[in-house]
Short mmCIF file of C-alpha atoms in Angstrom, two decimals:
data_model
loop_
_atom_site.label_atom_id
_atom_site.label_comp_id
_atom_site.label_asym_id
_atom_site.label_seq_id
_atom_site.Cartn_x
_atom_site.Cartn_y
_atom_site.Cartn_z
CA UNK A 1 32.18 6.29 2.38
CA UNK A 2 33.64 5.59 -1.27
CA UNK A 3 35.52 8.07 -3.17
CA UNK A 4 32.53 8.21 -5.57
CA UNK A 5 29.67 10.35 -4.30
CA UNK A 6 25.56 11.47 -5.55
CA UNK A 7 24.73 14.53 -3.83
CA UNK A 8 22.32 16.77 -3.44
CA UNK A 9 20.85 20.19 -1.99
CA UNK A 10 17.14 20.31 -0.64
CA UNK A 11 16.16 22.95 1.95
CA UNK A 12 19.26 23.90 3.57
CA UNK A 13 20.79 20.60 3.54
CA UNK A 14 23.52 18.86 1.98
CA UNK A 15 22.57 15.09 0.82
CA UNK A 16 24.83 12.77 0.13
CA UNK A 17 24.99 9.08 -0.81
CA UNK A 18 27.23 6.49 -2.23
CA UNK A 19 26.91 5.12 -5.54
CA UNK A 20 28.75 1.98 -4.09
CA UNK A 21 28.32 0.20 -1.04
CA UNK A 22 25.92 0.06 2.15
CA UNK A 23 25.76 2.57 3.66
CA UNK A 24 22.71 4.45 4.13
CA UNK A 25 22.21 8.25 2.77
CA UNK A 26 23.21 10.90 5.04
CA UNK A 27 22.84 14.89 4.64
CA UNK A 28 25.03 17.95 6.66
CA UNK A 29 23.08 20.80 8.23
CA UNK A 30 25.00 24.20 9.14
CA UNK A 31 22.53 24.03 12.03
CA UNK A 32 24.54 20.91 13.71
CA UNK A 33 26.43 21.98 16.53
CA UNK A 34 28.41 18.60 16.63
CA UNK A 35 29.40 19.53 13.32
CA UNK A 36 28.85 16.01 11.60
CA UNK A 37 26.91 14.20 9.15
CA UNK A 38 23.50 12.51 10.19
CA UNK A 39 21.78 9.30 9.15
CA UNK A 40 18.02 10.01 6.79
CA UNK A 41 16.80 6.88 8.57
CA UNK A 42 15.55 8.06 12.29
CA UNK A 43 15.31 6.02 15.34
CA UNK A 44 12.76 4.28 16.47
CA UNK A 45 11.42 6.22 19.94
CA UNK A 46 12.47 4.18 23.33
CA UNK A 47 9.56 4.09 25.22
CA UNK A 48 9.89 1.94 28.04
CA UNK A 49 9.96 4.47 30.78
CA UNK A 50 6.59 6.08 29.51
CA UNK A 51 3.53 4.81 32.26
CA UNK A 52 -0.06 6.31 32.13
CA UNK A 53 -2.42 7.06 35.33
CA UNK A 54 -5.81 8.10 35.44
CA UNK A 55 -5.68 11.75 37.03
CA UNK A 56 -9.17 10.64 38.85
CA UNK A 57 -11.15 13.70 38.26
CA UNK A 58 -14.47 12.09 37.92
CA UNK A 59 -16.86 10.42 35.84
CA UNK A 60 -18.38 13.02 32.79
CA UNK A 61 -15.13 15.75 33.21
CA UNK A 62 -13.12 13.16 29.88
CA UNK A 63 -12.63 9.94 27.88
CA UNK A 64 -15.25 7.42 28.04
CA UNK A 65 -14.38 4.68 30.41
CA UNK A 66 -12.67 1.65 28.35
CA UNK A 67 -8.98 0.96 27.11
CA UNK A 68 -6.83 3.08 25.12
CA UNK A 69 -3.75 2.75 23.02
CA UNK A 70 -0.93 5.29 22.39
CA UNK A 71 2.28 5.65 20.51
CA UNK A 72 4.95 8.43 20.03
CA UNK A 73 6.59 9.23 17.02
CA UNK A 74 9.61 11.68 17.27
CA UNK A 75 9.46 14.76 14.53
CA UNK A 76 12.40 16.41 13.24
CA UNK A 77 13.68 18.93 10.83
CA UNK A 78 13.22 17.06 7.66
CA UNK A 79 10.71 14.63 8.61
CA UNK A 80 9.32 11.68 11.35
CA UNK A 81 10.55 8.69 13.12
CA UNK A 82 8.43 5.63 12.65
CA UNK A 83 6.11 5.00 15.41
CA UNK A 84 7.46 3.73 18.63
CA UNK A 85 5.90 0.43 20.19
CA UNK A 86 2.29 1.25 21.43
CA UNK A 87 1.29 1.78 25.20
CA UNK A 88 -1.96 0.79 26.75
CA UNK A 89 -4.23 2.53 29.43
CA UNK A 90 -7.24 1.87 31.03
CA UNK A 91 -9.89 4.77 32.10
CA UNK A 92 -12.42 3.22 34.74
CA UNK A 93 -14.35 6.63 35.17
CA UNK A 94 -15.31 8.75 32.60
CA UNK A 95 -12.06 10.61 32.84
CA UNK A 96 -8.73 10.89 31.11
CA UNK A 97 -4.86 9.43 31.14
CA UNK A 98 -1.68 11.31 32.37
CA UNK A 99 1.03 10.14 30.41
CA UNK A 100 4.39 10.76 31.83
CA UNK A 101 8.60 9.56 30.81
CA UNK A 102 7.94 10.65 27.10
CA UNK A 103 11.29 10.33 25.81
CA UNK A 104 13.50 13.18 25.62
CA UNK A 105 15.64 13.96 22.26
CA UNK A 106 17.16 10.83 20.70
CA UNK A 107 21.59 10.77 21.34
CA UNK A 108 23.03 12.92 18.80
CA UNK A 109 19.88 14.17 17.04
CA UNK A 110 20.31 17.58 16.37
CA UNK A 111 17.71 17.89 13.75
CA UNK A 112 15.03 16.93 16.55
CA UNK A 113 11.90 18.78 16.84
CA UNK A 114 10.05 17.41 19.22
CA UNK A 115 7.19 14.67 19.22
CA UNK A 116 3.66 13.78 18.22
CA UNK A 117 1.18 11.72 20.43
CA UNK A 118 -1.12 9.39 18.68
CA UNK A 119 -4.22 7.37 20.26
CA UNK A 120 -6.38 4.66 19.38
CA UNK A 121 -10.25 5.26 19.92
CA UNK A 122 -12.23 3.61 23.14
CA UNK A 123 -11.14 -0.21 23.20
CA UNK A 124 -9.14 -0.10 20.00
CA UNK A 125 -6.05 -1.86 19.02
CA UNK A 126 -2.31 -2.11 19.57
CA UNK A 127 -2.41 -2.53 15.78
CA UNK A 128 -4.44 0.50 15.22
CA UNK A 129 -5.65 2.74 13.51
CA UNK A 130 -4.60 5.70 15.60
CA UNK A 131 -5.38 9.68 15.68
CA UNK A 132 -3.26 12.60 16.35
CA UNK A 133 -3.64 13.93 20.05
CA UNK A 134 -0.86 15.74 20.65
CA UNK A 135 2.45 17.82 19.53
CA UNK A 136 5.07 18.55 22.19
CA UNK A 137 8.57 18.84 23.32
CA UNK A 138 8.06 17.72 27.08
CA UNK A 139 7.87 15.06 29.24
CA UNK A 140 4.20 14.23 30.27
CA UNK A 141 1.09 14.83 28.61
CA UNK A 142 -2.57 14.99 29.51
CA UNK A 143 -4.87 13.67 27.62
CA UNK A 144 -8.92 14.50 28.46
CA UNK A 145 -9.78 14.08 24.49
CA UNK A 146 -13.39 12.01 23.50
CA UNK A 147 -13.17 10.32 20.06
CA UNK A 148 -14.83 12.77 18.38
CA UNK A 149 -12.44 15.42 19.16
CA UNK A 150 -9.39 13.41 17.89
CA UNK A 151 -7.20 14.46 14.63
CA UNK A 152 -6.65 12.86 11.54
CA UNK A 153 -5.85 9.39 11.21
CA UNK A 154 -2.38 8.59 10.47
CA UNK A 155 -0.79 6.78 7.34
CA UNK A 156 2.17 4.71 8.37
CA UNK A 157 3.26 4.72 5.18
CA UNK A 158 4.45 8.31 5.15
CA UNK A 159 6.69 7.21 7.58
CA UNK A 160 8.79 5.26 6.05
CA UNK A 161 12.55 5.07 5.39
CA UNK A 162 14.36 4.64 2.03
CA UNK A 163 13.20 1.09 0.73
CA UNK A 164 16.60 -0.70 0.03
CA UNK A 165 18.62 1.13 2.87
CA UNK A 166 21.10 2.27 0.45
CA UNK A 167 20.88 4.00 -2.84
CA UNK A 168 23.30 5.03 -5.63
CA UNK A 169 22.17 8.06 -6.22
CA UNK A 170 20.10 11.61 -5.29
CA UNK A 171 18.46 14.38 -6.86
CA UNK A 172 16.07 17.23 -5.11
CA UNK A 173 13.08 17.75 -7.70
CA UNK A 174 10.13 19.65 -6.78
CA UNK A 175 10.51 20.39 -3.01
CA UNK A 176 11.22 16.44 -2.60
CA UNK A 177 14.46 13.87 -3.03
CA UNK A 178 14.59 11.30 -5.71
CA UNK A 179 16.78 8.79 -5.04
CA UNK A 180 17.76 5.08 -7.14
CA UNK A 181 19.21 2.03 -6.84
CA UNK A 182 19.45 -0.87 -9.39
CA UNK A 183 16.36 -0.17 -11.78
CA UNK A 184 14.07 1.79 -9.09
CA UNK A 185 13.65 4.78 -8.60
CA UNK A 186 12.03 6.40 -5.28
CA UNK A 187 10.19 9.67 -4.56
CA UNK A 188 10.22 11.07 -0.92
CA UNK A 189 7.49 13.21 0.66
CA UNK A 190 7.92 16.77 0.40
CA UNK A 191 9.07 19.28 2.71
CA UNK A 192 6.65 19.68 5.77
CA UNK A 193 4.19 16.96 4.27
CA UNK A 194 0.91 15.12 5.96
CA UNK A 195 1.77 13.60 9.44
CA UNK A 196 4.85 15.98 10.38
CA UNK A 197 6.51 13.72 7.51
CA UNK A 198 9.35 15.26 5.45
CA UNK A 199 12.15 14.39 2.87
CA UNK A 200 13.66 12.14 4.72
CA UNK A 201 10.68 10.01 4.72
CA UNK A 202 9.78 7.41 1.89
CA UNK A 203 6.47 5.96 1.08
CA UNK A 204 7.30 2.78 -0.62
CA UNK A 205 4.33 2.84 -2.80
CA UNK A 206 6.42 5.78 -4.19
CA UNK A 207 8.43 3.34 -5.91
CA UNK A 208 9.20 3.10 -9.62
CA UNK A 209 11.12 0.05 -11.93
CA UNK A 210 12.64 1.15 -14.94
CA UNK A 211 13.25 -1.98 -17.29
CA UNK A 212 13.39 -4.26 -14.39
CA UNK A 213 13.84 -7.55 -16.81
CA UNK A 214 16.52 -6.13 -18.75
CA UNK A 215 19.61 -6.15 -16.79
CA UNK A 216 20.45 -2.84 -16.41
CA UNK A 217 20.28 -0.19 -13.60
CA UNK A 218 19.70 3.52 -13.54
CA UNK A 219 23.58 5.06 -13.69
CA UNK A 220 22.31 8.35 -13.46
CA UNK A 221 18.98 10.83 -13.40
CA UNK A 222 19.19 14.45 -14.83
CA UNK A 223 16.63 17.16 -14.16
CA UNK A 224 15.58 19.01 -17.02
CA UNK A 225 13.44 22.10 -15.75
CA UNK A 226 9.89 20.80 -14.60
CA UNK A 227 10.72 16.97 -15.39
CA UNK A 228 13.73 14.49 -14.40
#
């Protein structure tokens, strides 16, 4: 990184970025055994060894017959991966799908929590929307769940990483990190927010221009008890 350095402290990590440069923000836990700095912006979950079978229990014992689609996202510490690339599976009976080769722990990941399981409803989309199913940490899932018994629908906007990649500069304000670059500035979710999403997730209609027209950018943002 460059010598000059925006950091921050937001629950019980160390946040750092560059107010120069390209690289993307990164933040120190004690909690990392490898004893390094990670990346804010997660992975995207591999998912090409996940396959689906129907478990053939019957017609009337699960999911209406039809076609399904499901997607992984993988949760950590201070907030969620975006969602991996969708999976379809086809019930004939009335029954369910057995999901198995859910991804273990991204390389290097230390913050990782384990993963959420999202579905479509009976002959959705690959595009969505999509429901929660599932949380887990292993390797297959079965899923038996009708429609009506699904979670909430997700946002993918909570999921987002930092808009321009790189920032200047960080600040923690009200359980959440405030970041800037150029004349924008950008609120994160908070800590343990909707959809397993966290600080380290940025909803880009969180967005803000300060004097956009005028040729200047933010240098700096000071908090001030309840107001930045």
């Amino acid at each position: 990184p460059s010598a000059k350095l925006s950091w921050t402290q937001l629950n019980g990590a160390l946040f750092v970025t560059e107010n120069a440069g390209t690289n993307e923000p990164m933040f120190y836990r004690s909690t990392n055994t490898a004893d390094t700095f990670l990346s804010m912006d997660y992975p995207t979950p591999n998912v090409a060894g996940m396959a689906n079978t129907t478990p053939g229990r019957g017609a009337g014992l699960g999911m209406a017959a039809g076609t399904y689609y499901y997607r992984i996202r993988d949760i950590f510490t201070d907030g969620s991966s975006p969602p991996s690339a969708t999976m379809s599976a086809t019930c004939v009976l009335d029954d369910g799908v057995n999901i198995t080769g859910i991804p273990a722990a991204p390389a290097g990941r230390t913050d990782y929590v384990g993963w959420t399981l999202e579905r479509s409803m009976l002959n959705g989309s690959s595009a969505g929307p999509f429901y929660w199913v599932a949380d887990g940490t292993g390797t297959t899932y079965n899923d038996s769940f009708v429609d009506a018994d699904l979670g909430e629908q997700a946002d993918d906007n909570a999921f987002g990483s930092i808009p321009d990649g790189h920032v200047d500069g960080i600040i923690a304000f009200n359980d959440r990190l405030v970041a800037w670059s150029g004349s924008s500035l950008y609120v994160s979710q908070a800590i343990g927010d909707l959809f397993s999403s966290g600080i380290c997730n940025w909803d880009a209609r969180n967005g803000y221009d300060f004097g956009k027209d005028d040729g200047d950018d933010i240098k700096a943002v000071i908090r001030q008890s309840d107001r930045l």
